[in-house]
Amino acid sequence: MVNHYDAIVVGGGVIGSSVAYSLAKRGLNVIILEKERLASQASQAAAGMLAAQAEMTEAGPLFELSRKSRNMFPSLADELKEQSGIDIILTNKGMFKIAVTEQQVNEYKQMISFQREAGEQVEWYTGDELRDKEPALSKLVLGGLYLPNDGHVSAPELSLAFAKSAAKLGVTIQEYTEVFSFILENGRVKGVKTEQGELQSENVIVTTGAWSRRLLRETGIESSDYPVKGECFSVIFQKPILESTIFSHGCYLVPKEGGRLIVGATMKENTFDRKVTVDGIASLLDKAKRLLPNIVHAEWEKTWAGIRPQTADSIPYLGEHPEWQGLFIATGHYRNGILLSPITGEIIADLVEKKPYNDVDLTPFCVHRPLL
Ligand code: FAD
Ligand code: GLY
């Protein structure tokens, strides 16, 4: 059995699959080790929004990274379709970040300037203007930012497309294989230990999402990451009821193909319990009904939950371990792992190849930054 690889990716969510795909495109012999099934955790639960503008409230490194990653999607969609045959269903019909209180009206209007200074398109719509475009929205909507470039994809399809494309380029995918620890010698990583034995590599990339803390602690990093559970539900309308995505504080409505609407998502910190609760779905439905009263007539589809990987400063960890050469970390993507997956893959591949990554200053993302 082969047990030596150019790179070992630990964790098969959207981030691990994107990293493996980027490394394979550069000719590396890669294996993904996933403790359960590929993309069975947060990456399966995501609504798929590419909310580079709607999710960011200020200028800064995360805004820069998000915009760059969002811009990669049109060519990525074609590339993944060609490699894997999978359509990630990239939809570019814009997003409204809507306000339902006067305080939100003021807050959101103030965001216009930093977004325009960055060269992004953003327009303010009054409540009536908004309802002209989206007549199903209720009178409670006071106005909102129109973000024409914030689209969405199918998150499960994206993860699968990365993994299948990676496999086509020769990446080995091994499910039901948990990495317990690393082989660390003389200042560098030499491989990983699993229940099925050891695998060797001088490059190991940790993409274990919300489950990263224990593994990182073993390498001497006291990371600040913690889990944040999110619950969603979906309904089906006979005819599509919304054109654009509606993004509101505590509730978003993402119109998918065939009249399907995803409604998300709750936020519960410090739990790995993925059970969907009546309380979670009831509170979400209540918010959705206020925004979109006709949702009560839709057909119920299903509910689900996932665990987001959050960090103390809400910025992902992207970089090489400060003490163990060849050990790379890409986790903590919190609410934006789908959006940030393409750029994360490219950044990690550059770091593995020891190429300087100059597009964005990576200092704020480094794994040994001071904890809050
Ligand atoms: P995961 O998908 O959780 O993958 C980590 C993998 O590592 C898991 O499969 C796990 O089994 C495996 N693993 C863990 N430990 C080990 C080990 N020791 N050995 C081997 N394998 C291991 N983001 C967006 O951009 N847009 C959205 O609209 C959006 N909506 C969301 C809605 C909800 C309800 C939730 C929960 C999240 C949403 N997100 C969204 C966030 C996004 O889903 C995450 O940021 C992203 O999926 C994180 O990807 P990941 O690969 O790091 O983690
Ligand atoms: N980005 C949406 C969510 O995490 O719920």
XYZ file of C-alpha atoms and ligand atoms in Angstrom:
430
model
C 0.000 0.000 0.000
C 1.275 3.494 -0.891
C 1.876 5.443 2.263
C 3.985 8.343 1.036
C 2.433 11.439 -0.564
C 3.582 14.912 -1.631
C 0.786 16.304 0.537
C -1.771 14.961 3.020
C -4.990 16.941 3.459
C -6.716 16.219 6.777
C -10.481 16.839 6.488
C -12.674 16.484 3.418
C -14.998 19.499 3.640
C -15.116 22.215 0.992
C -11.813 23.660 2.234
C -9.930 20.347 2.181
C -11.289 19.455 -1.248
C -10.413 22.868 -2.668
C -6.874 22.655 -1.241
C -6.426 19.138 -2.657
C -7.690 20.281 -6.062
C -5.300 23.276 -6.166
C -2.358 21.086 -5.139
C -3.232 18.417 -7.707
C -3.427 21.045 -10.471
C 0.200 21.835 -9.648
C 1.183 18.228 -10.103
C 1.403 17.058 -6.487
C 0.481 13.541 -5.407
C -2.168 14.171 -2.725
C -4.422 12.206 -0.360
C -7.480 13.516 1.509
C -8.190 11.782 4.834
C -11.756 12.304 6.062
C -13.038 10.837 9.325
C -16.620 10.458 8.065
C -17.965 11.023 4.532
C -16.693 13.786 2.242
C -18.480 17.112 2.863
C -20.776 15.604 5.462
C -20.369 18.456 7.961
C -20.611 22.273 7.634
C -19.993 22.208 3.886
C -23.159 20.146 3.364
C -25.253 22.520 5.493
C -24.316 25.821 3.856
C -26.811 27.914 1.916
C -24.115 28.611 -0.671
C -24.216 32.414 -0.557
C -21.209 34.263 -1.981
C -21.893 37.199 0.307
C -18.580 39.052 -0.017
C -20.370 42.357 0.535
C -23.455 41.372 2.555
C -21.525 39.477 5.270
C -18.744 42.070 5.728
C -19.432 45.147 7.818
C -16.086 46.907 7.375
C -13.089 47.239 5.093
C -10.151 45.003 5.980
C -8.274 41.831 5.076
C -11.315 39.562 5.203
C -13.271 41.874 2.892
C -10.333 41.857 0.453
C -10.010 38.078 0.532
C -13.773 37.624 0.152
C -14.020 39.885 -2.897
C -11.121 38.163 -4.600
C -12.544 34.731 -3.894
C -16.038 35.678 -5.116
C -14.509 36.900 -8.382
C -12.955 33.480 -8.963
C -16.328 31.730 -9.199
C -17.337 32.339 -12.846
C -14.205 30.703 -14.274
C -14.131 28.106 -11.470
C -17.703 27.031 -12.316
C -16.656 26.320 -15.933
C -13.440 24.605 -14.880
C -15.146 22.306 -12.355
C -17.899 21.466 -14.852
C -15.302 20.454 -17.382
C -13.246 18.408 -14.902
C -16.028 16.744 -12.943
C -19.205 17.136 -15.002
C -20.826 18.772 -11.946
C -22.697 22.061 -12.261
C -22.193 24.111 -9.078
C -25.278 26.179 -10.073
C -23.636 29.602 -9.883
C -26.476 32.142 -9.772
C -25.783 35.833 -10.203
C -29.021 37.608 -9.396
C -27.723 39.828 -6.619
C -28.518 40.182 -2.942
C -30.498 42.669 -0.863
C -29.146 43.316 2.620
C -32.400 44.512 4.112
C -33.125 46.726 7.104
C -36.154 46.248 9.341
C -35.256 48.878 11.999
C -34.195 52.527 11.693
C -30.912 51.614 13.380
C -30.186 49.088 10.621
C -31.135 51.673 7.969
C -28.451 53.996 9.377
C -25.878 51.232 9.867
C -26.281 49.814 6.376
C -26.223 53.224 4.682
C -22.864 53.846 6.365
C -21.456 50.718 4.718
C -21.927 52.158 1.250
C -18.791 54.297 1.336
C -16.222 51.578 2.202
C -17.705 49.268 -0.409
C -17.685 51.936 -3.122
C -14.137 52.977 -2.192
C -13.140 49.360 -2.856
C -14.724 49.647 -6.301
C -17.775 47.519 -5.496
C -21.275 48.169 -6.786
C -23.813 49.002 -4.084
C -27.050 50.981 -4.150
C -29.573 51.974 -1.497
C -33.227 51.011 -2.200
C -36.129 52.403 -0.160
C -38.729 49.904 1.076
C -41.079 50.720 -1.818
C -38.299 50.516 -4.408
C -37.320 47.171 -2.963
C -40.888 45.858 -3.135
C -41.064 46.996 -6.777
C -38.246 44.547 -7.475
C -39.351 41.893 -4.990
C -43.151 42.263 -4.576
C -43.440 39.339 -2.123
C -41.547 41.210 0.611
C -43.589 42.637 3.482
C -44.086 46.262 4.499
C -41.796 45.645 7.483
C -38.814 45.979 5.140
C -37.714 49.621 5.454
C -35.040 49.529 2.753
C -31.805 47.842 1.898
C -28.486 47.684 0.109
C -28.620 46.175 -3.353
C -25.441 44.163 -4.007
C -25.655 42.982 -7.630
C -22.475 40.889 -7.473
C -23.234 38.792 -4.377
C -24.594 35.551 -5.875
C -24.803 31.955 -4.704
C -23.918 28.368 -5.612
C -25.078 24.944 -4.472
C -22.749 24.232 -1.530
C -23.023 20.409 -1.659
C -22.367 20.453 -5.425
C -19.358 22.743 -4.981
C -17.728 20.450 -2.416
C -18.406 17.417 -4.561
C -17.126 19.137 -7.699
C -13.843 20.072 -5.993
C -13.418 16.502 -4.713
C -14.338 14.826 -7.999
C -12.082 17.174 -9.980
C -9.260 16.489 -7.532
C -9.808 12.739 -7.891
C -9.711 13.091 -11.659
C -6.282 14.675 -11.310
C -5.116 11.697 -9.254
C -5.965 12.681 -5.671
C -6.707 9.685 -3.420
C -9.767 10.116 -1.225
C -9.932 8.007 1.908
C -13.133 8.307 3.939
C -13.759 6.957 7.459
C -10.138 7.650 8.359
C -9.564 9.865 11.376
C -6.195 11.517 11.899
C -5.296 11.232 15.586
C -1.958 13.026 15.561
C 1.015 14.176 13.512
C 4.513 12.798 13.098
C 6.756 15.727 14.041
C 10.555 15.481 13.934
C 13.410 17.995 13.947
C 11.250 21.052 13.308
C 9.186 19.606 10.496
C 6.129 17.475 9.878
C 6.766 13.983 8.543
C 3.264 12.575 8.339
C 0.107 11.642 10.233
C -1.132 8.824 12.455
C -4.495 7.178 11.845
C -6.194 4.085 13.233
C -5.270 2.305 9.991
C -1.598 3.205 10.392
C 0.827 5.997 9.542
C 1.085 7.958 6.304
C 4.160 9.962 5.398
C 4.461 13.382 3.836
C 6.532 16.530 4.293
C 3.382 18.606 3.693
C 0.290 18.175 5.869
C -2.657 20.552 5.617
C -5.159 20.738 8.472
C -8.641 21.507 7.129
C -10.686 19.979 9.922
C -13.185 22.849 10.343
C -14.782 23.081 13.778
C -12.815 20.010 14.918
C -9.375 21.631 14.632
C -8.680 22.725 18.186
C -7.553 19.400 19.664
C -5.297 18.592 16.705
C -3.716 22.057 16.779
C -3.170 21.971 20.544
C -1.048 18.883 20.052
C 1.273 20.926 17.828
C 1.640 23.664 20.450
C -0.970 26.088 19.087
C -3.690 27.166 21.519
C -6.102 28.171 18.766
C -9.173 30.200 19.601
C -11.562 28.316 17.337
C -14.971 27.202 18.571
C -18.119 25.697 17.043
C -21.223 27.701 16.097
C -24.229 25.587 15.181
C -26.570 26.731 12.417
C -29.998 25.308 11.536
C -31.824 25.829 8.224
C -34.992 24.730 6.484
C -36.194 24.733 2.892
C -39.589 25.089 1.241
C -40.825 24.825 -2.333
C -42.998 27.360 -4.134
C -44.855 26.341 -7.283
C -43.447 29.456 -8.952
C -40.244 31.200 -7.759
C -41.227 33.883 -5.259
C -37.948 35.828 -5.123
C -35.410 36.803 -7.759
C -32.545 37.969 -5.522
C -31.289 36.648 -2.190
C -32.679 38.464 0.836
C -30.103 38.852 3.605
C -31.406 40.111 6.919
C -30.010 40.114 10.446
C -30.779 36.637 11.824
C -32.536 35.311 8.714
C -31.764 34.942 5.015
C -33.812 33.666 2.083
C -31.899 32.096 -0.799
C -33.929 31.296 -3.944
C -32.666 28.112 -5.594
C -33.729 26.349 -8.781
C -37.270 25.010 -9.227
C -38.977 27.363 -6.749
C -36.918 26.012 -3.825
C -36.118 28.514 -1.069
C -33.485 27.976 1.630
C -34.146 29.798 4.884
C -31.225 30.149 7.307
C -29.839 30.188 9.821
C -29.704 29.985 13.605
C -26.514 30.698 15.559
C -25.726 28.672 18.698
C -22.213 28.839 20.065
C -20.134 26.093 21.675
C -22.050 23.005 20.685
C -21.266 20.118 18.361
C -24.831 18.789 18.683
C -26.272 18.741 15.157
C -29.848 17.951 16.184
C -32.422 20.247 14.593
C -34.581 21.757 17.339
C -38.218 22.858 17.239
C -37.160 26.101 18.896
C -34.525 26.821 16.231
C -36.834 26.185 13.290
C -39.792 27.981 14.931
C -37.739 31.144 15.505
C -36.446 31.039 11.926
C -39.924 30.507 10.499
C -41.220 33.396 12.567
C -38.544 35.720 11.116
C -39.129 34.425 7.584
C -42.920 34.986 7.852
C -42.359 38.608 8.843
C -40.236 39.202 5.759
C -42.129 36.992 3.316
C -45.721 36.442 4.511
C -46.581 34.081 1.623
C -44.088 31.537 2.875
C -46.973 29.999 4.830
C -48.409 28.694 1.522
C -45.200 26.976 0.404
C -44.644 23.232 0.550
C -42.380 22.133 3.394
C -39.216 20.379 2.192
C -36.702 19.630 4.979
C -34.548 20.847 7.864
C -30.851 20.376 8.619
C -27.983 21.723 10.733
C -24.229 22.168 10.564
C -21.349 23.365 12.724
C -19.455 26.484 11.608
C -15.766 26.837 12.537
C -15.410 30.250 14.236
C -12.303 32.000 15.628
C -12.052 34.651 18.374
C -11.502 37.480 15.879
C -13.731 35.988 13.127
C -10.743 35.724 10.772
C -9.750 32.297 9.410
C -6.412 30.683 10.140
C -4.417 30.461 6.890
C -0.736 29.718 7.014
C 2.178 27.555 8.012
C 2.770 26.440 11.576
C 5.333 28.724 13.282
C 7.400 25.793 14.636
C 6.714 22.805 12.391
C 7.742 23.308 8.804
C 5.401 21.783 6.245
C 2.393 21.811 8.583
C -0.233 24.163 7.117
C -3.543 25.244 8.600
C -6.677 26.380 6.764
C -9.623 26.586 9.084
C -11.956 28.985 10.913
C -13.886 30.077 7.817
C -16.986 30.514 10.011
C -19.922 31.873 7.937
C -17.987 32.149 4.677
C -16.229 28.884 3.901
C -18.073 28.346 0.631
C -17.243 31.873 -0.517
C -13.599 31.585 0.589
C -12.943 28.054 -0.663
C -11.364 28.857 -4.062
C -8.899 31.429 -2.746
C -8.010 29.257 0.249
C -7.016 26.424 -2.084
C -4.769 28.709 -4.120
C -3.162 30.361 -1.069
C -2.298 27.028 0.543
C -0.966 25.635 -2.745
C 1.306 28.702 -3.085
C 2.545 28.282 0.488
C 3.233 24.570 -0.034
C 5.188 25.430 -3.187
C 7.008 28.173 -1.211
C 5.815 30.829 -3.643
C 5.185 34.229 -2.096
C 1.448 35.009 -2.034
C 1.280 38.718 -2.825
C -2.364 39.352 -3.710
C -3.443 39.813 -0.088
C -1.376 40.449 3.046
C -1.668 37.164 4.948
C -0.311 38.508 8.275
C -3.788 38.971 9.825
C -4.591 35.314 9.020
C -1.423 33.787 10.501
C -1.959 30.937 12.904
C 0.185 32.355 15.729
C -1.459 35.781 15.956
C -2.217 36.931 19.511
C -5.511 35.534 20.756
C -8.248 37.904 21.850
P -16.278 21.160 7.264
O -17.190 21.159 6.107
O -16.918 21.002 8.604
O -15.228 20.024 7.001
C -14.269 19.619 7.954
C -14.111 18.120 7.773
O -13.021 17.652 8.553
C -15.330 17.357 8.225
O -15.826 16.592 7.135
C -14.828 16.474 9.356
O -15.467 15.217 9.418
C -13.357 16.351 9.023
N -12.498 16.057 10.166
C -12.515 16.670 11.379
N -11.540 16.159 12.167
C -10.903 15.227 11.438
C -9.812 14.350 11.703
N -9.169 14.371 12.879
N -9.402 13.484 10.735
C -10.023 13.479 9.512
N -11.080 14.275 9.222
C -11.505 15.142 10.162
N -20.568 29.722 4.016
C -20.695 30.480 2.900
O -19.700 30.904 2.294
N -21.940 30.799 2.421
C -23.079 30.376 3.046
O -24.186 30.680 2.591
C -22.968 29.597 4.217
N -24.081 29.186 4.864
C -23.945 28.399 5.972
C -25.105 27.943 6.604
C -25.011 27.093 7.704
C -26.261 26.598 8.370
C -23.732 26.696 8.175
C -23.601 25.761 9.335
C -22.579 27.183 7.555
C -22.681 28.039 6.463
N -21.540 28.546 5.808
C -21.667 29.292 4.683
C -20.205 28.299 6.350
C -19.532 27.121 5.644
O -20.414 26.033 5.589
C -18.256 26.734 6.385
O -17.443 27.851 6.627
C -17.454 25.715 5.574
O -18.271 24.639 5.193
C -16.251 25.213 6.354
O -15.640 24.229 5.571
P -14.568 23.254 6.195
O -14.138 22.347 5.114
O -13.556 24.045 6.942
O -15.383 22.468 7.338
N -23.227 32.560 5.837
C -24.454 32.119 6.354
C -24.385 31.314 7.555
O -23.316 30.943 7.997
O -25.401 31.012 8.131
